[in-house]
Coordinates of C-alpha atoms in Angstrom, one line a residue:
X1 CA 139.4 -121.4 84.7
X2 CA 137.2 -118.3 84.6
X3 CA 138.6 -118.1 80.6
X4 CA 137.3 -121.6 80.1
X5 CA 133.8 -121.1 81.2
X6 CA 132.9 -117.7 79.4
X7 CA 134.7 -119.5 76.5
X8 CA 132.3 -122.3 76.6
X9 CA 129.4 -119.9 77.5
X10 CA 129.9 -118.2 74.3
X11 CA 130.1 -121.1 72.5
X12 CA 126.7 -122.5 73.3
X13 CA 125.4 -118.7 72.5
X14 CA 124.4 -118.3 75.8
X15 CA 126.7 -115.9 76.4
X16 CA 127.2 -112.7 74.1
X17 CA 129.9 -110.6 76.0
X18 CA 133.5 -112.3 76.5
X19 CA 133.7 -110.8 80.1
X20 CA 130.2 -110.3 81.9
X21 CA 130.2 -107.8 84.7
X22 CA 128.9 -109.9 87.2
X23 CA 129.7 -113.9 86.8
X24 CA 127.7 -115.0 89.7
X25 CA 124.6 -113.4 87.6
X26 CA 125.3 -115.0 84.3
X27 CA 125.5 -118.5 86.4
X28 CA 122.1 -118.3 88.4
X29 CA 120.9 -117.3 85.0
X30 CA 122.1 -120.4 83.1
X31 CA 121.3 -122.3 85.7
X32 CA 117.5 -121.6 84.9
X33 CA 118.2 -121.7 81.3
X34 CA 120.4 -124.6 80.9
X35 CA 120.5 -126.4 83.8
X36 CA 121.8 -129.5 82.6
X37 CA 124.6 -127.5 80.8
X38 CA 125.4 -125.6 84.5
X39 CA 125.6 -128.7 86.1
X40 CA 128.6 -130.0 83.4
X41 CA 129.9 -127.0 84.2
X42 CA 130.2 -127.2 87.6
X43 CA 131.8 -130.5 87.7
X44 CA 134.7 -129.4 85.6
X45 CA 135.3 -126.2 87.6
X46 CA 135.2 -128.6 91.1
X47 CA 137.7 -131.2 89.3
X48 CA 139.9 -128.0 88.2
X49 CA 140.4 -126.8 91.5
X50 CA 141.3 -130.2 92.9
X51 CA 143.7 -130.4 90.6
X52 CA 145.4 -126.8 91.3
X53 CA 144.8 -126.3 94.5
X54 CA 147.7 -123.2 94.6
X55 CA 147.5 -119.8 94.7
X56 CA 150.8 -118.4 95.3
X57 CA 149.3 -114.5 95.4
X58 CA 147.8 -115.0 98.4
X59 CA 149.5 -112.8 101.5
X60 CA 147.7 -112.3 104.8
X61 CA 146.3 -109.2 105.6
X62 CA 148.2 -108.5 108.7
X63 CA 151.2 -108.7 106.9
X64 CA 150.7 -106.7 103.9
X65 CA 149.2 -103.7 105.8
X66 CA 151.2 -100.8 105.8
X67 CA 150.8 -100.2 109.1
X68 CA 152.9 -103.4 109.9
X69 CA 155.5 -101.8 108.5
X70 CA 157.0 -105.5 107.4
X71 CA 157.5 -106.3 103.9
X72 CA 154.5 -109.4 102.7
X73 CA 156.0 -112.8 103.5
X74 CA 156.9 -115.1 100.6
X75 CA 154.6 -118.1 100.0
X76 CA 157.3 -119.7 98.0
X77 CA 157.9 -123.0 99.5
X78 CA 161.4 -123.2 100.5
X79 CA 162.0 -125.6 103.3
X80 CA 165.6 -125.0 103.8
X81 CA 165.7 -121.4 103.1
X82 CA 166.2 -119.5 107.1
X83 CA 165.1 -116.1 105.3
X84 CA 161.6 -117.2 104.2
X85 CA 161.0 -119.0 107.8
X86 CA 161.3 -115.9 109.5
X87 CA 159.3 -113.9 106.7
X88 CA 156.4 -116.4 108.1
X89 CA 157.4 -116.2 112.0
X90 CA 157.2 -112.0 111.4
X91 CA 153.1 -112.7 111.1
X92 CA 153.0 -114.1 114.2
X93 CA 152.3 -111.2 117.0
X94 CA 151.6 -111.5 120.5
X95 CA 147.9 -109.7 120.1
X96 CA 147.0 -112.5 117.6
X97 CA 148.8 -115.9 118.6
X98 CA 150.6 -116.1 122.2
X99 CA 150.5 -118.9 125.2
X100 CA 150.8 -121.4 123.0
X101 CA 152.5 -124.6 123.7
X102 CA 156.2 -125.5 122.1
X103 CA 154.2 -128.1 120.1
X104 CA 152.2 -125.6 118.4
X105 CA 153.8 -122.5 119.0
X106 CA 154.9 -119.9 116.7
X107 CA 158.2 -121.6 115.3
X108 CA 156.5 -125.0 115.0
X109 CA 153.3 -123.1 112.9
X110 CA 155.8 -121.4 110.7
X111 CA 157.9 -125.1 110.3
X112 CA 155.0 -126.2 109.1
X113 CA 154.1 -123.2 106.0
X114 CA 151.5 -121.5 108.5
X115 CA 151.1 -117.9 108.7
X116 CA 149.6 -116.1 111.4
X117 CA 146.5 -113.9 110.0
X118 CA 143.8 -112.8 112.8
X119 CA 143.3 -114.6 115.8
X120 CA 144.7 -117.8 116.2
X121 CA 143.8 -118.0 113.1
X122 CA 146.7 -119.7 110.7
X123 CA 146.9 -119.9 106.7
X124 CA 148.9 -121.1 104.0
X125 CA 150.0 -119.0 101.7
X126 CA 150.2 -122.1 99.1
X127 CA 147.1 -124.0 99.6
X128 CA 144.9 -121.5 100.8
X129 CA 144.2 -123.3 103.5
X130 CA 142.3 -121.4 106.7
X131 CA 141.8 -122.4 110.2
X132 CA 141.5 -121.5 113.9
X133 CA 143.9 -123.1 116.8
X134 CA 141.3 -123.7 119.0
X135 CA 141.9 -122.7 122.9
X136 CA 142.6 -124.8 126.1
X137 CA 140.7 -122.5 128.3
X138 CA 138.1 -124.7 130.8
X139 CA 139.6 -128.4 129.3
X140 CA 140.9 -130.4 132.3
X141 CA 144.9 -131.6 131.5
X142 CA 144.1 -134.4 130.0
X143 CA 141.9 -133.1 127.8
X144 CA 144.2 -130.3 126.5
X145 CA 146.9 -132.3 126.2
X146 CA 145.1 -133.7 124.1
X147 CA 144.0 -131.4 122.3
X148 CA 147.5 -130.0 121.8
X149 CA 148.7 -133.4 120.4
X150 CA 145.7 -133.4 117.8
X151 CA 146.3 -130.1 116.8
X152 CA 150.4 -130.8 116.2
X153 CA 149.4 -133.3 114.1
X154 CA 146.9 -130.8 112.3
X155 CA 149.8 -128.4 111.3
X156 CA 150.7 -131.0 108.8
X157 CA 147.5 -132.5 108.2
X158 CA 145.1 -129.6 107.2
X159 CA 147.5 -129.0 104.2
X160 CA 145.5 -129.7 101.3
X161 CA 146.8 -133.4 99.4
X162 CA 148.9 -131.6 97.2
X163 CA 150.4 -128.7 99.3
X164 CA 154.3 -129.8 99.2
X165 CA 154.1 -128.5 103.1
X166 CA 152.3 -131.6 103.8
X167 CA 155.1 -133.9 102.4
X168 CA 158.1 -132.0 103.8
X169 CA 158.4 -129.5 106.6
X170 CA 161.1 -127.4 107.8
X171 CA 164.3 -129.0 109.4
X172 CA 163.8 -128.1 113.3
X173 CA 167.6 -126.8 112.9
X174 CA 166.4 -124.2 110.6
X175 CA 165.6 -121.7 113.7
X176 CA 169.2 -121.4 115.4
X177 CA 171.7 -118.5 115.8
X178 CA 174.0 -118.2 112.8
X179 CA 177.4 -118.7 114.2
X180 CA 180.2 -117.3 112.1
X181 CA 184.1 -117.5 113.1
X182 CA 184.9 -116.4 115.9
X183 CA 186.7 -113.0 114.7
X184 CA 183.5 -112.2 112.3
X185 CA 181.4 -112.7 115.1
X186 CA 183.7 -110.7 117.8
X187 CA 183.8 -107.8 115.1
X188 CA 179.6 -108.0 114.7
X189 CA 178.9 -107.9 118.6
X190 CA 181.5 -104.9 119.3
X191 CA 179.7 -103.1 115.8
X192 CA 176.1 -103.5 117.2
X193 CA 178.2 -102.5 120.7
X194 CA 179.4 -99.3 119.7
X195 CA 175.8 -98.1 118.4
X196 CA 174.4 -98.8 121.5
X197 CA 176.7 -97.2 123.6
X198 CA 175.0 -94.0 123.7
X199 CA 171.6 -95.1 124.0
X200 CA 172.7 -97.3 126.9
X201 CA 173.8 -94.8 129.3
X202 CA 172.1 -95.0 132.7
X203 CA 170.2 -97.9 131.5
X204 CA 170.9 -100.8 134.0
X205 CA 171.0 -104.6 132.7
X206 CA 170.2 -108.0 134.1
X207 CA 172.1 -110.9 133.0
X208 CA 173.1 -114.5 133.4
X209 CA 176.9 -114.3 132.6
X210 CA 179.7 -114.5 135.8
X211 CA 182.4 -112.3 136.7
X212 CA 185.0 -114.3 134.8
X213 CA 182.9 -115.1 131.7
X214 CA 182.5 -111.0 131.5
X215 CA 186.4 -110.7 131.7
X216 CA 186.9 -112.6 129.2
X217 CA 184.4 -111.1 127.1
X218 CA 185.2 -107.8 127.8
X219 CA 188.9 -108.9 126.6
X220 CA 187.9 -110.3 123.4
X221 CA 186.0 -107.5 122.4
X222 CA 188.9 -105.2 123.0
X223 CA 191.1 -106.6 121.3
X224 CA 189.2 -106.9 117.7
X225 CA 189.3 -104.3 115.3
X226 CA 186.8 -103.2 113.2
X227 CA 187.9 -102.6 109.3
X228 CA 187.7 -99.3 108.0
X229 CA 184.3 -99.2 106.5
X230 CA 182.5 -100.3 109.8
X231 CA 182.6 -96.4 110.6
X232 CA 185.4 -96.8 113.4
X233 CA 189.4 -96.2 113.2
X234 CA 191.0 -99.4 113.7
X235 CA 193.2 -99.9 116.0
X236 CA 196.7 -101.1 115.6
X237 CA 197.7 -104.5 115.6
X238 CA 199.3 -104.0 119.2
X239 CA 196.8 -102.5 120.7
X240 CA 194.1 -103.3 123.0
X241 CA 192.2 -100.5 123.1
X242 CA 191.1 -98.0 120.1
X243 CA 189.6 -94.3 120.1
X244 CA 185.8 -95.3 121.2
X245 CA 185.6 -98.8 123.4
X246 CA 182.1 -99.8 124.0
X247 CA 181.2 -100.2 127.7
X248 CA 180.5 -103.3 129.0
X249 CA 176.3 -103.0 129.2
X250 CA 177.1 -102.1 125.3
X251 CA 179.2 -105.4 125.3
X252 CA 176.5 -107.6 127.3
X253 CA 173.4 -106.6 125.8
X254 CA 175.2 -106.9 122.1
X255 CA 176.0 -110.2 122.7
X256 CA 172.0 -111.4 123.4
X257 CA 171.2 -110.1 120.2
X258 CA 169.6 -106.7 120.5
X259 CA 170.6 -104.1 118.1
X260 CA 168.8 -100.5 117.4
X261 CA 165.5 -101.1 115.5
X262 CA 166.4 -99.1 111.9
X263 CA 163.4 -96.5 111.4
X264 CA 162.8 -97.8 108.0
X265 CA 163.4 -101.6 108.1
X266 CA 164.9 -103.1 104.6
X267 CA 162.9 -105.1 102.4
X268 CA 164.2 -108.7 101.6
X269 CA 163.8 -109.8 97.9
X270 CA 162.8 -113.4 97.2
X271 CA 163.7 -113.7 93.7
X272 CA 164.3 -117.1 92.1
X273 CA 168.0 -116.8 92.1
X274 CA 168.0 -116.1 96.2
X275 CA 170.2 -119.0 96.7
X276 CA 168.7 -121.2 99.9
X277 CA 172.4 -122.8 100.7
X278 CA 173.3 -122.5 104.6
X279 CA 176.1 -120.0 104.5
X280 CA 174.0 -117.2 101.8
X281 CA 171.2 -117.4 104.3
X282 CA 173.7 -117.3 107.5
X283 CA 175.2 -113.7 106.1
X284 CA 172.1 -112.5 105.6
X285 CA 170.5 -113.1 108.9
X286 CA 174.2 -111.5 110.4
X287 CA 173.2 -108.4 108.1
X288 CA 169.9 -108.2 109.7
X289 CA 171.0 -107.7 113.3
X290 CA 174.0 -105.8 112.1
X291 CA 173.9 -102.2 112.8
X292 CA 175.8 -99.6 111.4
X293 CA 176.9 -96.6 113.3
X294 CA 174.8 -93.6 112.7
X295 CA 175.6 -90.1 111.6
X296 CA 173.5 -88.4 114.7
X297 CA 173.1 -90.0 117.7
X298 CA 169.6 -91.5 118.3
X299 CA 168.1 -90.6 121.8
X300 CA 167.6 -92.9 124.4
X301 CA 164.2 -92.2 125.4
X302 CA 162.5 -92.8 122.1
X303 CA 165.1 -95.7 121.1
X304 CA 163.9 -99.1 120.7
X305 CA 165.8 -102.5 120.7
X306 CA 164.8 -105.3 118.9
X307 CA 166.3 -108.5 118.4
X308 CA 166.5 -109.5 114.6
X309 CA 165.7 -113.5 115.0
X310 CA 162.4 -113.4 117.6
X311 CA 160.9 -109.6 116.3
X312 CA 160.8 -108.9 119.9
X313 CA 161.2 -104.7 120.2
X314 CA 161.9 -103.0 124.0
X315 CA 161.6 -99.4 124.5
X316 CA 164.1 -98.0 127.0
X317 CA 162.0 -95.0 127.8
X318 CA 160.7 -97.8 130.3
X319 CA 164.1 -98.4 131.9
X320 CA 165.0 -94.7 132.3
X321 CA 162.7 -93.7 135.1
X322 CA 164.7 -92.1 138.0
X323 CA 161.2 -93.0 140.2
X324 CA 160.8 -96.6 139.5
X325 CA 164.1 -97.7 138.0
X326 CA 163.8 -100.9 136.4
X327 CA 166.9 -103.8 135.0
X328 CA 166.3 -104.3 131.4
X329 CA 167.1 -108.1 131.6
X330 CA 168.6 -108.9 128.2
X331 CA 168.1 -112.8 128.2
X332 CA 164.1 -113.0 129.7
X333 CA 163.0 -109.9 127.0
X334 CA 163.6 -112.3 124.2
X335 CA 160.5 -114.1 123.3
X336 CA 160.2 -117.7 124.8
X337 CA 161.0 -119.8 121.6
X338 CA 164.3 -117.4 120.6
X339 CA 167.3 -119.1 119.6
X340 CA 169.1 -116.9 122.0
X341 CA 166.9 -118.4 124.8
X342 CA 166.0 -122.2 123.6
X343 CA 169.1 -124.6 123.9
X344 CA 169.6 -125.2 120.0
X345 CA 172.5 -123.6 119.1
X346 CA 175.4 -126.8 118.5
X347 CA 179.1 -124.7 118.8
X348 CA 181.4 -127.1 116.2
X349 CA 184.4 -128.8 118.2
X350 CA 188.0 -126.9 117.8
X351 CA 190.3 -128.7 115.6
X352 CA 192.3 -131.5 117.4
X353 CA 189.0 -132.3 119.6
X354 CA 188.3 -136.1 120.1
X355 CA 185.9 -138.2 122.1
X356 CA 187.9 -137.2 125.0
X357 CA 187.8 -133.6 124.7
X358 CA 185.0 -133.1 127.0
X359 CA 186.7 -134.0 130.3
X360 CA 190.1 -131.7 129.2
X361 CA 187.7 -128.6 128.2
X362 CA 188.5 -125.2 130.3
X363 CA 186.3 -124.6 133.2
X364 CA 184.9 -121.2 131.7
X365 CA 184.0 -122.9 128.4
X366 CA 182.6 -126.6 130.6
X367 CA 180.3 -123.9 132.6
X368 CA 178.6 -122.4 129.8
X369 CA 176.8 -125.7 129.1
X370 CA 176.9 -127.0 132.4
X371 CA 174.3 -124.3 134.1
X372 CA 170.8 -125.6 132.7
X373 CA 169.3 -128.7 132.4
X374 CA 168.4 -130.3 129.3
X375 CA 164.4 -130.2 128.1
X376 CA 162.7 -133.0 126.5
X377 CA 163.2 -132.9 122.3
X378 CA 166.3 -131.2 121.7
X379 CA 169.6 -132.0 120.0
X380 CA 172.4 -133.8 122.2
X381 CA 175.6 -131.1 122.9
X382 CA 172.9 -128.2 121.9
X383 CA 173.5 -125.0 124.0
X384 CA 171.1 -121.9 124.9
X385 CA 172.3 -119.4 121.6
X386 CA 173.8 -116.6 123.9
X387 CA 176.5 -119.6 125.3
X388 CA 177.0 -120.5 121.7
X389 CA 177.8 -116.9 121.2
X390 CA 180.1 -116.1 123.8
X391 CA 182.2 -119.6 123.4
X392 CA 182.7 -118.6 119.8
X393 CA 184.0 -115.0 120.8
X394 CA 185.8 -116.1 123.7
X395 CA 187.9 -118.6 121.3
X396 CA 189.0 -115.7 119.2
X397 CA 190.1 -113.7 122.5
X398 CA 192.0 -116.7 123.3
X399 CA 193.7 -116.9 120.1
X400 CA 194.7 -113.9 120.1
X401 CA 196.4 -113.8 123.5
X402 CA 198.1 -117.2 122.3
X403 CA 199.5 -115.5 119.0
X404 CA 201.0 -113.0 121.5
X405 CA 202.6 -115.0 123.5
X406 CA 200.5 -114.2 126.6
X407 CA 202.4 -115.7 129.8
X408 CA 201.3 -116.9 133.4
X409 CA 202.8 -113.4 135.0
X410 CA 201.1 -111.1 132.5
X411 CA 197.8 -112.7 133.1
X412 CA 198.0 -112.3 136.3
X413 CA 199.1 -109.2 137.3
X414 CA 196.4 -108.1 134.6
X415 CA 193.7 -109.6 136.3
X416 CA 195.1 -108.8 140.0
X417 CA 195.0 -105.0 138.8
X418 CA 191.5 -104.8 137.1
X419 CA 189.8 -107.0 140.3
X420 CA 191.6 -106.9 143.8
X421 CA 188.8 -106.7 145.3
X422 CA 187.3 -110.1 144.0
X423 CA 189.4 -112.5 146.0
X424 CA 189.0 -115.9 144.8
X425 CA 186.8 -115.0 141.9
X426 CA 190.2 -113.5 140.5
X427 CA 192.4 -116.7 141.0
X428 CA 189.6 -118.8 139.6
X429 CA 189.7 -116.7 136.7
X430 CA 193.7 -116.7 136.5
X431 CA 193.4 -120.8 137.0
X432 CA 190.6 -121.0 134.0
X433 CA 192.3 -119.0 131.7
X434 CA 195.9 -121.0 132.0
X435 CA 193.5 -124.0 131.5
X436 CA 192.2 -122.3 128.5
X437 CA 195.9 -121.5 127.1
X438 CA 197.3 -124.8 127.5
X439 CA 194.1 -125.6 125.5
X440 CA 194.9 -123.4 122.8
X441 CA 198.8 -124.7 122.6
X442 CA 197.6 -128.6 122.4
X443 CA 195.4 -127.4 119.4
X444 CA 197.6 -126.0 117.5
X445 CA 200.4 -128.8 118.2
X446 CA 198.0 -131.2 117.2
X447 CA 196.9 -129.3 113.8
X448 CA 200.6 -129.2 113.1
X449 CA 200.7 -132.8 113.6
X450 CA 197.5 -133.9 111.7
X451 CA 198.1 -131.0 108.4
X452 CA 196.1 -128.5 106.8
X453 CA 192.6 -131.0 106.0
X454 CA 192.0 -130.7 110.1
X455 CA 191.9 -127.4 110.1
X456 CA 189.9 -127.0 106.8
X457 CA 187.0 -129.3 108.3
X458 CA 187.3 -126.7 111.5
X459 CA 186.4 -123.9 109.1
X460 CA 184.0 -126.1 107.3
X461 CA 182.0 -127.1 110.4
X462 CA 182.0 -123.0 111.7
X463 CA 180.4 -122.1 107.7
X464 CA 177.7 -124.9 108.5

C-alpha cells in the first residue's frame, strides 16, 4: 500500500523522493497542497485495508521477549493443529489473565485464535484485532453472568469479517491428553519416572489414586522395559525388575504429567510442511513431556517440574523444608483447565467390547470413572486425563500377566506378601484383578473369533 501512494505521489510531482523520511509529513503537507487529491487518497488506502485486513507478522510482546524464554507463537491459522493451540495457551500467564470463567478462560480464548498480551488484554495474531476482557468485580450475579455470556460470544465476534477465526474455531477435543498404546505410554511414564527419581527423594506427594490402583500401577511399570536408547539397560524378557526401578512417588507423580523443566526449552518449527494430522501432532506433544535421563544428576532444591500440556512449573525447594513440610499434591498443582484435571480425555473400548461391556468391566477399571461427577458441557464416557492415563497403562500390565500365564495362586500369594497388613484392601485387590484376567481372556477369545479387522480398528481408535 505504502508503494502505491509514494507511486502516485510522484506521479502528480508532488513528490520528488521515492521514500520520504517521514510519511505522516509528506501527507499533512499534501493535504494543504492538494487536498482534494489527499482525500482520493485516503479512500483507497481505507478500502485497501478492508480488503486485507491480515498481518501474519504480528507476535505479542509478552511472547517474543527474551525473558519469556518461550519461542513467538505461530499466527498461522490451523484449527486442527494441537501444536499451534498450545503455542497460543503458552501467552496466557497467571499475572496477566487468571479467575476467569470456563467460558472465557484461557483454553476457550486460545480456541478461539486469541493470544494473551498484557492484561486481560487478548489479540489475534491474524486480524490484528485488540481488546480488554472486561472484569466482574462489583456486578451483582446476574449481571456478570451476563457479562460472561456477552463476552463468549465476543471471542468469536470481535474477529474482524474476514479473519477465518471467526468462521471456524478450534474443535473443543483439541485440548486432551494424547493417549498412545498402552506399552508406549507405560515406557513414557516409567522414562519421565526414572529422571525424577533423584530429585524426588524426601519429597512427600498427595494423590487421588487407592491402594489397589497403585498396585497395579506399580506392576505395570515394572514390568516394561525401556529400549536401549532410552539411557537404561533393559531388562530381560522374564524379568520384573531391572538395574534402576523408579520408586513409586517417581511412578505417581510421572503419571499426572510432571516431568523436569529442560534448562533450555526446544523451539517448535511451524513450517508449511508441519503436517496438522492427529497422530504427527500426538508424538509431538509425547516428545514434549518426555524426558531423557541426564548425564549429572540435577539437584532437588533448585529443580522445577512442570507439566508440558498446562505450562504450570513447581519448585520443590518449597516441599523440602524440614520446618514446615508440605505434600506436593500432584493432581490440584495442575492449572484448573489441564487435561490432566478436566474430565476430557475418552479411553477407546478394548477390542471385543459391546453395548454391554459396561456392566462386565473390572471393578478397578469401573472406579476410575465412577469417583466424580459429571459437569455441565462435556463429552459422554469422557474421563479426568490422569484416569485415562492409568486405564491405558494398567491394560498393558494386564496383558502382560495374561501372556504369562499368570494364575489365581501366584496372584495371590504375590499380593498376600507385598500387603499383609492391608486386610480386605488385599482380597479386594486379589478379587479385581481375577475380574480383570477373565476380562483379558474373553478379549482375546473374542478377537480370535471376530479376525484380524477387530483388532486393527482397536489400534486405529488408540492412534486417534
Amino acid at each position: 500500500m505504502g508503494r502505491s501512494l509514494y507511486a502516485t505521489l510522484a506521479k502528480y510531482g508532488i513528490l520528488k523522493e521515492t521514500k520520504p523520511t517521514n510519511a505522516p509529513d509528506d501527507y499533512e503537507r499534501l493535504a494543504k497542497t492538494a487536498p482534494h487529491l489527499a482525500a482520493i487518497l485516503s479512500r483507497t488506502a481505507a478500502r485497501t485495508r478492508k480488503a486485507l485486513p491480515f498481518k501474519h507478522g504480528y507476535a505479542p510482546h509478552s511472547a517474543t521477549s527474551s525473558s519469556s524464554g518461550s519461542p513467538a507463537p505461530s499466527v498461522e491459522y490451523r484449527p486442527s493443529s494441537m501444536q499451534s493451540f498450545l503455542q497460543r495457551l503458552v501467552t496466557f500467564k497467571l499475572t496477566t489473565y487468571a479467575n476467569k470463567p470456563p467460558a472465557i478462560d484461557a483454553v476457550a480464548a486460545a480456541r478461539c485464535g486469541w493470544m494473551n498480551d498484557g492484561k486481560d488484554r487478548l489479540v489475534c495474531g491474524i486480524c490484528d484485532v485488540a481488546w480488554v476482557v472486561a472484569g466482574r468485580a462489583g456486578l451483582s450475579r446476574d449481571a456478570a453472568n451476563a457479562l460472561v455470556e456477552k463476552q463468549k460470544a465476543q471471542l468469536v465476534e470481535m474477529h474482524k469479517d474476514r479473519c477465518p477465526w471467526k468462521t471456524r474455531q478450534c474443535d473443543a477435543s483439541i485440548y486432551r491428553i494424547p493417549l498412545q498404546a498402552p506399552l508406549a505410554m507405560a515406557r513414557e511414564i516409567k522414562s519421565r519416572a526414572l529422571a525424577l527419581d533423584s530429585v524426588l527423594q524426601g519429597v512427600e506427594i498427595k494423590h487421588p489414586l487407592t491402594s489397589p490402583q497403585v498396585q497395579q500401577l506399580l506392576s505395570s511399570i515394572a514390568t516394561t522395559t525401556l529400549p536401549a536408547s532410552s539411557g537404561s539397560q533393559p531388562a530381560s524378557e522374564g524379568t520384573s525388575s531391572s538395574p534402576t526401578e523408579p520408586s513409586e512417588t517417581a511412578i505417581i507423580t510421572s503419571l499426572f504429567g510432571w516431568a523436569i523443566l529442560p534448562p533450555a526449552p526446544p523451539r517448535v518449527s511451524f513450517s508449511q510442511s508441519t503436517s496438522t494430522s492427529t497422530s504427527a501432532t500426538f508424538t509431538s506433544i509425547s516428545s514434549l513431556s518426555s524426558v531423557s535421563l541426564p548425564n549429572s544428576l540435577p539437584k532437588a532444591d533448585t529443580t522445577l517440574l512442570h507439566c508440558a500440556l498446562c505450562q504450570r512449573r513447581v519448585g520443590l525447594w518449597a516441599f523440602m523444608s524440614a520446618e514446615h513440610k508440605r505434600q506436593l499434591d500432584v493432581l490440584k498443582e495442575h492449572r484448573s483447565y489441564c487435561p490432566y484435571v478436566v474430565r476430557s480425555t475418552v479411553v477407546p473400548a478394548p477390542p471385543g467390547a459391546n453395548g454391554s461391556a459396561t456392566t462386565a468391566r473390572p471393578a478397578s477399571l469401573v472406579s476410575l470413572s465412577a469417583q466424580s461427577p459429571r459437569q455441565d458441557g462435556e463429552q459422554p464416557g469422557a474421563v479426568e486425563g490422569w484416569r485415562g492415563v492409568l486405564t491405558v497403562v494398567l491394560r498393558h500390565g494386564l496383558a502382560k500377566r495374561q501372556r504369562w500365564g499368570v494364575g489365581r495362586a501366584g496372584n495371590a500369594s504375590v499380593r498376600r506378601s507385598n500387603g499383609d497388613a492391608n486386610g480386605a484392601t488385599v482380597e479386594g485387590g486379589e478379587e479385581g484383578e481375577r475380574m480383570e484376567i477373565d476380562h483379558i481372556d474373553a478379549m482375546v477369545a473374542d478377537v480370535k473369533n471376530r479376525g484380524g479387522k477387530e483388532l486393527l480398528n482397536y489400534v486405529k481408535g488408540l492412534l486417534g
